[in-house]
Coordinates of C-alpha atoms and ligand atoms in Angstrom, one line a residue:
M1 CA -0.8 27.1 -2.5
T2 CA 1.2 24.9 -4.4
Q3 CA 1.0 24.4 -8.0
N4 CA -1.6 21.3 -7.7
G5 CA -3.9 23.4 -6.2
S6 CA -2.8 21.6 -2.4
H7 CA -3.5 23.7 0.2
P8 CA -3.6 23.6 4.1
L9 CA -4.2 20.0 5.4
W10 CA -3.6 18.9 2.0
W11 CA -4.0 15.3 3.1
K12 CA -7.6 15.8 3.7
D13 CA -8.4 15.6 -0.1
A14 CA -4.5 14.1 -1.6
V15 CA -4.7 11.9 -4.9
I16 CA -1.4 10.0 -3.4
Y17 CA 0.5 7.9 -6.0
Q18 CA 2.4 4.8 -4.8
V19 CA 6.1 4.8 -6.5
Y20 CA 7.6 1.1 -5.9
P21 CA 10.8 1.8 -6.5
R22 CA 11.8 -1.4 -7.7
S23 CA 9.7 -0.9 -10.9
F24 CA 9.2 2.5 -11.4
A25 CA 12.3 3.7 -13.6
D26 CA 16.0 2.4 -13.2
S27 CA 18.4 4.7 -14.3
D28 CA 21.5 2.8 -14.2
G29 CA 20.5 -0.2 -16.2
D30 CA 20.9 -2.9 -13.5
G31 CA 17.5 -4.1 -14.1
I32 CA 16.3 -2.6 -10.5
G33 CA 14.4 1.1 -10.3
D34 CA 16.2 3.5 -8.6
L35 CA 15.8 7.5 -7.3
P36 CA 17.0 9.3 -9.5
G37 CA 15.0 7.1 -12.1
I38 CA 11.6 8.5 -10.4
I39 CA 13.0 12.0 -10.6
D40 CA 13.8 11.5 -14.4
H41 CA 10.1 11.2 -14.6
M42 CA 8.8 14.0 -12.2
P43 CA 7.6 16.2 -14.9
Y44 CA 5.2 12.8 -16.0
L45 CA 4.0 13.0 -12.3
E46 CA 3.6 16.1 -12.2
K47 CA 0.8 16.4 -15.1
L48 CA -0.9 12.9 -13.8
G49 CA -2.2 15.8 -11.9
I50 CA -1.8 14.6 -8.4
D51 CA -0.7 15.1 -4.9
A52 CA 2.3 13.4 -3.0
L53 CA 4.2 10.5 -3.6
W54 CA 4.4 7.6 -1.4
I55 CA 8.0 5.5 -1.9
S56 CA 7.9 2.4 -0.4
P57 CA 11.5 1.7 1.1
C58 CA 14.2 2.1 0.1
F59 CA 16.2 2.7 2.9
Q60 CA 19.8 0.3 3.5
S61 CA 18.4 -3.5 3.6
P62 CA 18.8 -7.2 2.4
Q63 CA 16.0 -6.9 -0.1
G64 CA 14.3 -10.3 1.5
D65 CA 10.8 -8.7 1.4
A66 CA 11.8 -5.7 -1.2
G67 CA 13.0 -3.2 1.0
Y68 CA 11.1 -4.7 4.3
D69 CA 13.0 -5.9 6.0
I70 CA 15.8 -2.6 7.0
S71 CA 19.2 -2.8 7.8
D72 CA 19.7 1.0 8.8
Y73 CA 17.0 2.8 8.4
R74 CA 19.3 6.3 7.8
K75 CA 20.7 5.1 4.7
I76 CA 19.4 4.4 0.6
D77 CA 20.2 1.4 -0.4
P78 CA 22.6 2.1 -3.1
L79 CA 20.8 0.1 -5.4
F80 CA 18.7 3.0 -5.2
G81 CA 20.8 5.7 -4.5
T82 CA 21.8 7.6 -1.3
V83 CA 19.8 9.7 0.9
E84 CA 20.9 12.3 -0.9
D85 CA 18.8 11.6 -3.9
Y86 CA 16.3 11.6 -1.7
E87 CA 16.5 14.4 -1.2
A88 CA 17.3 15.7 -4.4
L89 CA 14.4 13.5 -5.6
I90 CA 12.5 15.4 -2.1
R91 CA 13.4 18.8 -4.0
E92 CA 12.4 17.6 -7.2
A93 CA 9.1 16.9 -6.0
H94 CA 8.4 20.4 -4.4
D95 CA 9.0 22.3 -6.8
H96 CA 6.4 20.5 -9.6
G97 CA 4.3 21.0 -6.5
L98 CA 4.5 17.3 -5.2
R99 CA 4.7 16.3 -1.7
V100 CA 6.8 13.4 -0.3
I101 CA 5.1 10.0 1.8
A102 CA 8.5 8.1 3.2
D103 CA 7.7 4.0 3.9
M104 CA 8.6 3.8 7.8
V105 CA 8.2 0.4 9.3
P106 CA 8.5 0.0 12.7
N107 CA 7.0 -3.5 13.3
H108 CA 10.6 -4.6 12.7
T109 CA 14.1 -5.1 11.3
S110 CA 16.1 -6.7 8.8
D111 CA 18.2 -10.1 11.1
Q112 CA 20.9 -7.5 9.3
H113 CA 20.1 -4.5 11.1
A114 CA 22.3 -3.6 13.5
W115 CA 21.0 -4.6 16.4
F116 CA 19.8 -7.4 15.6
K117 CA 23.4 -8.7 14.6
E118 CA 24.7 -7.5 18.5
A119 CA 21.6 -9.2 20.4
M120 CA 22.3 -12.7 18.2
V121 CA 25.5 -12.9 20.4
S122 CA 24.3 -11.2 23.4
E123 CA 23.0 -13.4 26.4
P124 CA 19.8 -13.9 26.9
G125 CA 17.9 -11.1 29.2
S126 CA 20.7 -8.6 28.0
A127 CA 19.6 -5.8 27.5
A128 CA 20.4 -6.3 23.7
R129 CA 18.1 -8.7 23.3
E130 CA 15.4 -7.1 25.1
R131 CA 15.1 -4.7 21.9
Y132 CA 13.3 -8.2 20.2
L133 CA 11.2 -11.0 21.3
F134 CA 13.3 -13.4 22.1
R135 CA 12.5 -16.9 24.0
D136 CA 13.6 -19.7 25.4
G137 CA 11.9 -22.9 23.1
K138 CA 9.3 -25.0 24.8
G139 CA 9.9 -28.8 25.2
K140 CA 12.6 -30.4 27.9
S141 CA 15.6 -29.3 24.9
G142 CA 13.4 -25.7 24.0
D143 CA 13.3 -27.5 20.5
E144 CA 10.4 -26.1 20.2
P145 CA 8.6 -22.6 19.3
P146 CA 6.9 -20.8 22.8
N147 CA 3.9 -20.7 21.1
N148 CA 1.8 -21.0 18.6
W149 CA 1.4 -18.6 16.2
Q150 CA 1.8 -18.2 12.6
S151 CA 3.8 -16.0 9.7
V152 CA 1.8 -13.7 8.1
F153 CA 4.1 -15.0 5.3
G154 CA 3.2 -19.2 5.9
G155 CA 5.0 -21.7 9.0
I156 CA 5.4 -21.0 12.0
A157 CA 7.1 -17.1 12.7
W158 CA 9.7 -18.4 16.0
T159 CA 13.4 -19.1 14.2
R160 CA 15.7 -21.1 16.5
E161 CA 18.6 -18.5 16.8
P162 CA 21.6 -21.6 15.4
E163 CA 24.4 -23.0 18.4
R164 CA 25.9 -21.2 20.6
K165 CA 29.7 -19.7 21.2
D166 CA 28.6 -21.1 25.1
G167 CA 27.0 -23.5 24.6
K168 CA 23.6 -22.3 26.7
P169 CA 21.0 -22.9 25.2
R170 CA 19.7 -21.7 22.1
Q171 CA 16.5 -19.1 22.5
W172 CA 14.0 -18.5 19.7
Y173 CA 12.9 -15.1 18.1
L174 CA 9.6 -13.7 17.6
H175 CA 9.1 -13.4 13.0
L176 CA 5.1 -12.5 12.1
F177 CA 6.9 -12.1 8.5
D178 CA 10.5 -13.7 7.3
S179 CA 12.2 -14.9 9.5
C180 CA 14.9 -12.3 7.9
Q181 CA 12.3 -10.0 9.2
P182 CA 12.7 -10.3 13.8
D183 CA 9.9 -8.7 15.9
L184 CA 11.0 -5.5 17.8
N185 CA 9.2 -5.3 21.6
W186 CA 6.9 -1.5 21.4
Y187 CA 8.0 -2.2 25.1
N188 CA 10.7 -1.4 25.4
P189 CA 12.2 2.6 25.5
E190 CA 14.9 2.5 23.8
V191 CA 13.2 1.1 20.3
R192 CA 11.0 4.0 20.6
S193 CA 13.2 6.9 21.2
E194 CA 15.3 5.1 18.0
F195 CA 11.8 5.6 15.9
E196 CA 11.3 9.4 16.9
S197 CA 15.2 9.9 16.9
V198 CA 14.8 8.1 12.6
L199 CA 11.7 10.5 12.2
R200 CA 13.5 13.2 13.0
F201 CA 15.9 12.7 11.1
W202 CA 14.3 12.4 7.5
L203 CA 11.0 14.7 8.9
D204 CA 15.4 16.6 8.8
R205 CA 15.2 16.7 5.2
G206 CA 12.2 17.8 4.1
V207 CA 9.3 14.3 4.3
D208 CA 5.8 15.5 4.0
G209 CA 4.4 12.0 5.9
F210 CA 5.2 8.2 6.4
R211 CA 3.5 5.4 5.5
I212 CA 3.1 2.9 8.6
D213 CA 4.0 -0.4 7.5
V214 CA 1.8 -2.6 10.0
A215 CA 1.0 -0.1 11.8
H216 CA -1.5 -2.6 14.0
G217 CA 0.9 -5.5 15.1
L218 CA 3.5 -3.0 16.6
I219 CA 2.4 -4.1 19.9
K220 CA 2.3 -7.8 20.8
E221 CA -0.2 -9.4 24.4
K222 CA 1.4 -9.3 26.6
G223 CA 2.5 -13.4 28.0
L224 CA 2.0 -13.7 23.5
P225 CA -0.6 -16.2 24.6
P226 CA -1.7 -19.2 22.4
Y227 CA -3.2 -17.8 18.4
T228 CA -4.1 -21.1 16.6
E229 CA -4.9 -18.8 12.8
R230 CA -2.8 -17.6 10.4
A231 CA -3.8 -13.7 10.4
T232 CA -3.1 -13.8 7.0
M233 CA -3.1 -9.6 5.9
V234 CA -2.4 -11.3 2.1
G235 CA -5.5 -12.7 1.9
E236 CA -8.1 -14.5 0.4
D237 CA -10.6 -13.8 3.1
D238 CA -11.5 -10.6 3.5
D239 CA -12.4 -11.8 7.8
K240 CA -8.3 -13.3 8.9
T241 CA -8.0 -9.7 11.2
P242 CA -10.4 -11.9 13.7
S243 CA -10.3 -8.5 16.5
D244 CA -9.4 -11.1 18.8
A245 CA -5.3 -11.7 17.7
P246 CA -3.4 -11.3 20.1
M247 CA -0.6 -9.6 17.1
W248 CA -3.3 -7.7 16.2
D249 CA -4.8 -3.7 16.4
R250 CA -3.0 -3.9 20.6
D251 CA -4.9 -1.1 22.0
G252 CA -1.3 -0.2 23.4
V253 CA -0.4 0.8 19.6
H254 CA -2.3 4.2 19.9
D255 CA 0.0 5.4 22.5
I256 CA 3.0 5.0 20.6
Y257 CA 1.0 6.9 16.8
R258 CA -0.1 9.6 20.1
S259 CA 4.1 10.5 20.1
W260 CA 4.5 10.8 17.1
H261 CA 1.2 13.1 16.4
K262 CA 3.0 15.4 18.4
L263 CA 6.4 15.5 16.9
L264 CA 5.0 15.9 13.5
A265 CA 3.0 18.4 15.6
S266 CA 5.9 20.5 15.9
Y267 CA 7.8 20.5 12.1
P268 CA 6.1 23.3 10.3
G269 CA 4.0 22.4 7.4
D270 CA 1.2 19.3 7.9
R271 CA 3.3 16.5 8.3
M272 CA 0.7 13.4 7.9
L273 CA 0.5 10.2 8.9
V274 CA -0.8 6.9 6.6
A275 CA -1.2 3.8 7.9
E276 CA -1.3 0.2 6.9
A277 CA -3.1 -1.0 9.3
W278 CA -5.3 -4.5 8.1
V279 CA -8.3 -4.0 11.1
K280 CA -12.0 -4.7 11.6
P281 CA -14.9 -3.6 12.1
L282 CA -14.6 0.2 10.9
S283 CA -14.4 1.5 14.5
R284 CA -12.0 0.2 15.4
L285 CA -10.3 1.1 12.0
A286 CA -11.1 4.7 13.0
R287 CA -9.4 4.7 16.2
Y288 CA -5.9 5.0 14.3
V289 CA -7.2 8.6 12.7
R290 CA -9.0 9.5 15.8
P291 CA -7.5 13.9 16.2
D292 CA -4.3 13.4 18.2
E293 CA -3.2 10.2 16.0
M294 CA -2.5 9.0 12.2
Q295 CA -4.0 11.8 9.5
Q296 CA -5.2 8.6 7.7
T297 CA -5.9 4.9 7.2
F298 CA -5.9 3.0 3.9
N299 CA -9.1 1.5 3.5
F300 CA -9.4 -1.6 2.8
D301 CA -12.9 -2.8 3.2
Y302 CA -12.8 -0.7 -0.3
L303 CA -9.9 -2.4 -2.2
L304 CA -11.2 -6.1 -0.6
C305 CA -15.4 -5.3 -1.7
R306 CA -16.7 -7.5 -4.5
W307 CA -18.2 -5.9 -8.3
N308 CA -21.5 -5.2 -6.4
A309 CA -23.1 -2.3 -6.1
A310 CA -25.1 -3.2 -2.8
K311 CA -22.3 -3.6 -1.3
Y312 CA -19.8 -1.5 -2.0
R313 CA -22.9 1.6 -2.2
E314 CA -23.1 -0.5 2.2
I315 CA -19.2 0.3 2.6
I316 CA -18.7 3.5 1.0
T317 CA -21.3 4.6 3.8
D318 CA -20.2 2.3 6.5
S319 CA -16.2 4.5 6.0
L320 CA -17.6 7.4 5.7
E321 CA -19.8 7.7 9.0
A322 CA -16.8 5.2 10.8
M323 CA -14.2 8.6 10.3
H324 CA -17.2 11.0 10.1
E325 CA -17.2 10.1 14.5
V326 CA -13.4 10.9 14.8
G327 CA -13.6 13.8 12.2
A328 CA -10.7 11.2 10.0
I329 CA -11.4 11.6 6.1
T330 CA -11.1 8.3 3.9
A331 CA -8.8 7.6 2.6
W332 CA -9.2 5.5 -0.7
V333 CA -7.5 2.7 -2.6
M334 CA -8.0 0.0 -4.8
S335 CA -5.0 -1.2 -5.1
N336 CA -1.3 -2.0 -4.0
H337 CA 2.4 -3.9 -3.4
D338 CA 0.9 -6.2 -1.8
T339 CA -2.7 -7.8 -3.5
V340 CA -3.1 -8.0 -7.7
R341 CA -4.2 -4.7 -9.6
H342 CA -7.7 -4.0 -9.5
A343 CA -7.8 -4.4 -13.3
S344 CA -7.5 -8.3 -12.8
R345 CA -8.7 -8.3 -9.9
L346 CA -12.4 -6.8 -12.0
G347 CA -11.7 -9.3 -14.6
L348 CA -11.9 -12.5 -12.6
K349 CA -15.5 -14.8 -12.6
D350 CA -16.1 -13.4 -9.5
A351 CA -14.7 -10.0 -9.4
G352 CA -13.2 -8.4 -7.9
A353 CA -12.4 -11.2 -5.1
R354 CA -8.5 -10.5 -4.6
P355 CA -5.8 -14.3 -4.6
Q356 CA -3.0 -14.7 -3.5
G357 CA -1.3 -13.6 -6.6
I358 CA -2.0 -15.6 -10.1
D359 CA -0.7 -17.9 -11.8
A360 CA -0.5 -20.2 -15.5
A361 CA -2.4 -22.8 -13.5
H362 CA -5.1 -20.5 -12.3
E363 CA -8.4 -18.9 -13.6
Q364 CA -7.2 -16.6 -15.8
P365 CA -8.8 -13.2 -15.3
N366 CA -10.9 -11.7 -18.8
E367 CA -8.2 -8.8 -19.6
A368 CA -10.8 -6.6 -21.5
L369 CA -13.8 -7.4 -18.6
G370 CA -11.0 -6.0 -16.5
L371 CA -9.8 -3.4 -17.9
R372 CA -13.4 -1.8 -18.9
R373 CA -13.9 -2.3 -15.3
A374 CA -10.8 -0.6 -13.8
R375 CA -12.0 2.0 -16.1
A376 CA -15.0 2.6 -14.5
V377 CA -14.1 2.3 -10.8
I378 CA -12.0 4.9 -10.7
F379 CA -14.8 7.4 -11.1
M380 CA -16.2 6.1 -8.1
T381 CA -13.1 6.0 -6.4
L382 CA -12.3 9.8 -7.3
G383 CA -15.2 11.5 -7.1
L384 CA -15.7 10.6 -3.3
P385 CA -14.7 12.5 -0.8
G386 CA -11.6 12.0 1.2
S387 CA -8.4 11.2 0.0
A388 CA -7.4 8.7 -2.8
T389 CA -4.1 6.8 -3.2
L390 CA -3.2 4.7 -6.3
Y391 CA -0.7 2.0 -7.2
Q392 CA 2.0 3.8 -9.8
G393 CA 0.7 2.0 -13.9
E394 CA -2.6 1.6 -12.7
E395 CA -3.3 4.5 -13.8
L396 CA -2.7 2.7 -17.4
G397 CA -4.7 0.0 -16.6
L398 CA -2.1 -2.3 -16.1
P399 CA -3.1 -5.7 -14.8
D400 CA -1.4 -8.4 -12.9
H401 CA 1.3 -10.5 -14.4
T402 CA -1.1 -13.9 -14.6
T403 CA 1.4 -16.3 -16.1
L404 CA 5.1 -15.5 -14.5
D405 CA 7.1 -18.5 -14.5
R406 CA 8.0 -20.1 -10.9
K407 CA 11.8 -19.5 -11.4
Y408 CA 10.8 -15.8 -11.8
R409 CA 9.0 -15.6 -8.0
Q410 CA 10.7 -13.5 -5.6
D411 CA 8.1 -12.9 -3.0
P412 CA 9.2 -14.2 0.8
A413 CA 5.5 -16.2 0.5
F414 CA 6.1 -17.7 -2.3
F415 CA 9.1 -19.9 -1.2
R416 CA 7.7 -20.1 3.6
T417 CA 5.1 -21.1 1.5
E418 CA 5.9 -23.8 -0.7
G419 CA 4.4 -22.2 -3.7
K420 CA 0.5 -22.9 -2.5
E421 CA -0.1 -19.2 -2.2
I422 CA 2.4 -17.4 -5.6
G423 CA 2.3 -14.5 -3.8
R424 CA 2.9 -10.5 -5.3
D425 CA 5.9 -10.5 -7.7
G426 CA 2.6 -10.4 -10.5
C427 CA 1.4 -6.5 -9.1
R428 CA 5.1 -5.4 -9.2
I429 CA 6.5 -5.5 -12.8
P430 CA 8.3 -2.8 -14.2
M431 CA 6.6 0.1 -15.7
P432 CA 6.4 -0.2 -19.6
W433 CA 6.9 4.1 -20.2
K434 CA 7.6 2.9 -24.2
A435 CA 6.9 0.6 -26.4
D436 CA 9.9 -0.5 -28.1
G437 CA 13.5 -1.9 -26.7
P438 CA 14.4 -5.0 -24.7
S439 CA 12.5 -2.9 -21.0
L440 CA 9.9 -0.7 -22.7
G441 CA 11.8 1.8 -21.4
F442 CA 12.0 0.4 -17.8
N443 CA 16.1 0.5 -19.0
E444 CA 18.6 1.1 -21.4
S445 CA 20.1 -2.4 -20.5
G446 CA 16.6 -4.4 -20.7
E447 CA 17.7 -5.7 -17.2
L448 CA 14.6 -6.4 -15.7
W449 CA 14.4 -7.9 -12.0
L450 CA 10.9 -9.5 -12.8
P451 CA 10.4 -10.4 -16.5
Q452 CA 6.9 -7.9 -18.0
P453 CA 4.5 -10.4 -19.8
K454 CA 4.1 -9.1 -23.9
Q455 CA 0.7 -7.6 -23.6
Y456 CA 2.6 -4.3 -21.6
K457 CA 4.1 -3.3 -24.7
E458 CA -0.1 -2.0 -25.5
Y459 CA -0.2 0.2 -22.1
A460 CA 3.2 1.9 -22.6
V461 CA 3.2 5.7 -21.5
T462 CA 3.9 6.0 -25.5
V463 CA 0.8 5.0 -26.3
E464 CA -1.5 5.7 -23.9
E465 CA 0.0 9.5 -24.6
K466 CA -1.2 9.5 -28.4
D467 CA -4.5 7.5 -28.0
P468 CA -7.3 10.0 -26.9
H469 CA -9.2 7.3 -24.8
S470 CA -6.1 5.7 -23.8
T471 CA -6.5 4.8 -20.1
L472 CA -4.3 7.6 -19.4
A473 CA -6.1 10.0 -20.9
L474 CA -8.8 9.9 -18.7
Y475 CA -6.7 9.4 -15.2
R476 CA -5.7 12.6 -16.5
A477 CA -9.0 14.1 -17.1
L478 CA -11.2 13.2 -14.1
L479 CA -7.3 14.3 -11.7
T480 CA -8.1 17.6 -13.5
Q481 CA -11.8 17.3 -13.1
R482 CA -11.7 15.8 -9.2
K483 CA -9.2 19.3 -9.3
K484 CA -11.6 22.2 -10.6
F485 CA -15.0 20.7 -8.7
H486 CA -13.5 20.3 -4.8
L487 CA -15.0 16.9 -4.7
G488 CA -12.1 15.6 -2.2
R489 CA -13.7 18.0 0.1
G490 CA -17.3 17.6 -1.0
V491 CA -19.9 16.1 0.1
L492 CA -21.8 12.9 -0.9
K493 CA -25.1 12.5 -1.4
W494 CA -26.7 9.1 -2.9
A495 CA -29.1 8.4 -5.0
A496 CA -32.2 6.7 -5.8
P497 CA -31.2 3.5 -5.0
R498 CA -31.5 1.7 -8.9
E499 CA -30.7 -1.9 -9.0
N500 CA -26.4 -2.3 -10.3
V501 CA -26.3 1.0 -10.3
V502 CA -23.5 3.2 -7.8
E503 CA -25.2 7.4 -7.8
F504 CA -24.5 10.2 -6.6
T505 CA -23.8 13.6 -6.2
N506 CA -21.1 15.8 -4.7
G507 CA -21.2 18.6 -4.5
D508 CA -21.4 19.7 -9.2
V509 CA -21.2 16.0 -10.3
R510 CA -23.3 13.8 -9.9
V511 CA -20.9 10.0 -10.8
V512 CA -23.1 7.0 -11.8
L513 CA -21.1 3.8 -11.8
N514 CA -23.4 0.7 -14.1
C515 CA -22.0 -2.7 -11.8
G516 CA -24.5 -4.5 -14.1
N517 CA -24.4 -6.3 -17.4
E518 CA -27.6 -3.9 -19.0
P519 CA -27.6 -0.3 -20.0
V520 CA -29.0 2.1 -17.6
A521 CA -30.8 5.4 -18.4
L522 CA -28.5 8.4 -17.3
P523 CA -29.7 11.6 -15.8
P524 CA -29.9 14.6 -17.3
G525 CA -26.5 17.2 -17.3
D526 CA -23.6 17.6 -19.5
I527 CA -21.7 14.3 -19.8
L528 CA -17.9 15.3 -17.9
V529 CA -16.2 12.9 -18.7
A530 CA -17.5 8.9 -19.6
S531 CA -15.0 5.3 -19.0
H532 CA -16.9 4.8 -22.1
E533 CA -18.6 5.7 -25.8
I534 CA -22.2 7.1 -24.9
G535 CA -24.8 7.2 -27.1
E536 CA -27.5 9.9 -28.8
D537 CA -29.6 7.7 -26.3
K538 CA -28.1 8.3 -22.9
M539 CA -27.6 5.0 -21.9
L540 CA -25.3 3.8 -19.7
P541 CA -23.2 1.0 -21.0
A542 CA -22.6 -2.2 -18.7
N543 CA -19.3 -2.0 -17.0
A544 CA -19.1 2.2 -17.5
A545 CA -18.9 4.9 -15.5
V546 CA -19.7 8.8 -16.0
W547 CA -18.8 12.4 -14.6
I548 CA -21.9 14.4 -14.8
S549 CA -22.3 18.5 -14.3
V550 CA -25.2 19.3 -12.2
S551 CA -24.4 23.0 -12.0
K552 CA -28.0 24.8 -11.7
A553 CA -25.0 27.5 -13.5
Ligands
GLC601 C1 3.5 -4.5 4.9 C2 3.8 -4.0 3.3 C3 4.5 -5.4 2.8 C4 5.3 -6.1 4.2 C5 4.9 -6.8 5.0 C6 6.0 -6.7 5.8 O1 1.9 -5.2 4.3 O2 3.3 -3.8 2.8 O3 4.8 -5.4 0.9 O4 5.8 -7.5 3.0 O5 4.1 -4.8 5.3 O6 7.2 -5.8 5.8

């Protein structure tokens, strides 16, 4: 047992905290967070009561997509530190009872990766080009893209190489994301063995697992057949990842995860893989967590669910069932670095909707209502059996920056859609640690890669630490009780359905979430934690939640 109570197969009920290094804490004052900044805050992370950290990519990268464009998988980008810093981070985390999950990006490299640079100066059909997806163009002079696929970030998914020195016809390369992120050819054995070697490199340094970026995208249907839909992953419409898309969720991806499963199992300790797979329906998603594949796959149906008790009940039931079918746990998640924070989404008229970013021209969320609902919804997330992933800052109740000026925008999706999609910068704002200072304690210099909105001051860690009713205090209390009652390993039993209420027991705890606008009566039992004050009348107010002890003892 480690300090935080995690045990063998720790990932089955782990609460994982996503650290987005650029925005967590900046030790050297350059305006971008770094690894020493994370190490400095290890006591804060331990005190929160989580079990593991997922660290978004900090490998060597030109930062064309905030580090999801990697030019060397075995180096840490100097912006964030060194490999020694990463090793120190792993050591420190382990000393604080926390596991470390690295972020692996196997679908594409950066265009500055040695392989891609070599490909660009090599002949069509050469081994160097076979690592990527180069194709001749269509039309008389090959100046039309090889097919009609569109990039997730907008525009066509192909870029033509510049004039060749040998004057030969220029080819095109595929990129499902930005043009600086060429897709790898996963039919090529060299690509497979290189990634196995990269995984070993980090496993040897002690990482406890990997989050696999775009896990459903690695295998493209042979022949790259035409596909007209734009299969976005950041879309408002949750049905934009259809099962017939030739670039998503092809059966061939599972061989890769089977081989990685074996590779991880050859290491001591319970190392794990968690898939970022935007896949529907749940029965297809469950295939990523069959016993010989990954251990977890984020439940995005839960993240995408509107503020609606009946819908929550349905998605929870269906998810638990689908994962149970293959013997897997469900990995609940509400926010991440690709999504408007749920404190903002729950304050929209269409509460829980997932807009492609929010700026001053859009509907502004009701901040107080969004926060109130965010404080309530976490009772459900942490009350469910399985694992849960939190996104840095949600423990403070942080909203998005919803009025960030266009001049600060960095997300490639903003540029590739010519500003039609606002993009993800609003959820990536540097953390407020202190109520004073030019960058609210993010660093000493006041430099910031994205400016913080005025109200972040009220959400600062130092402010919330002093307030027993703060969101931070609430998260700490819930995480303590979750551990005490082993909720992550429990079994859910639905209470008789009541309109607008999500209500279930998990072992000795009754979870009640009121999604409606009227108070509802609470069942008997001692209140363990409440998101809002409960009066003598024992009524649960609108947009509030409680955990009640129902133990007979
Ligand atoms: C994943 C990441 C996202 C990134 C994309 C391309 O969806 O979470 O941030 O832009 O993959 O790597």
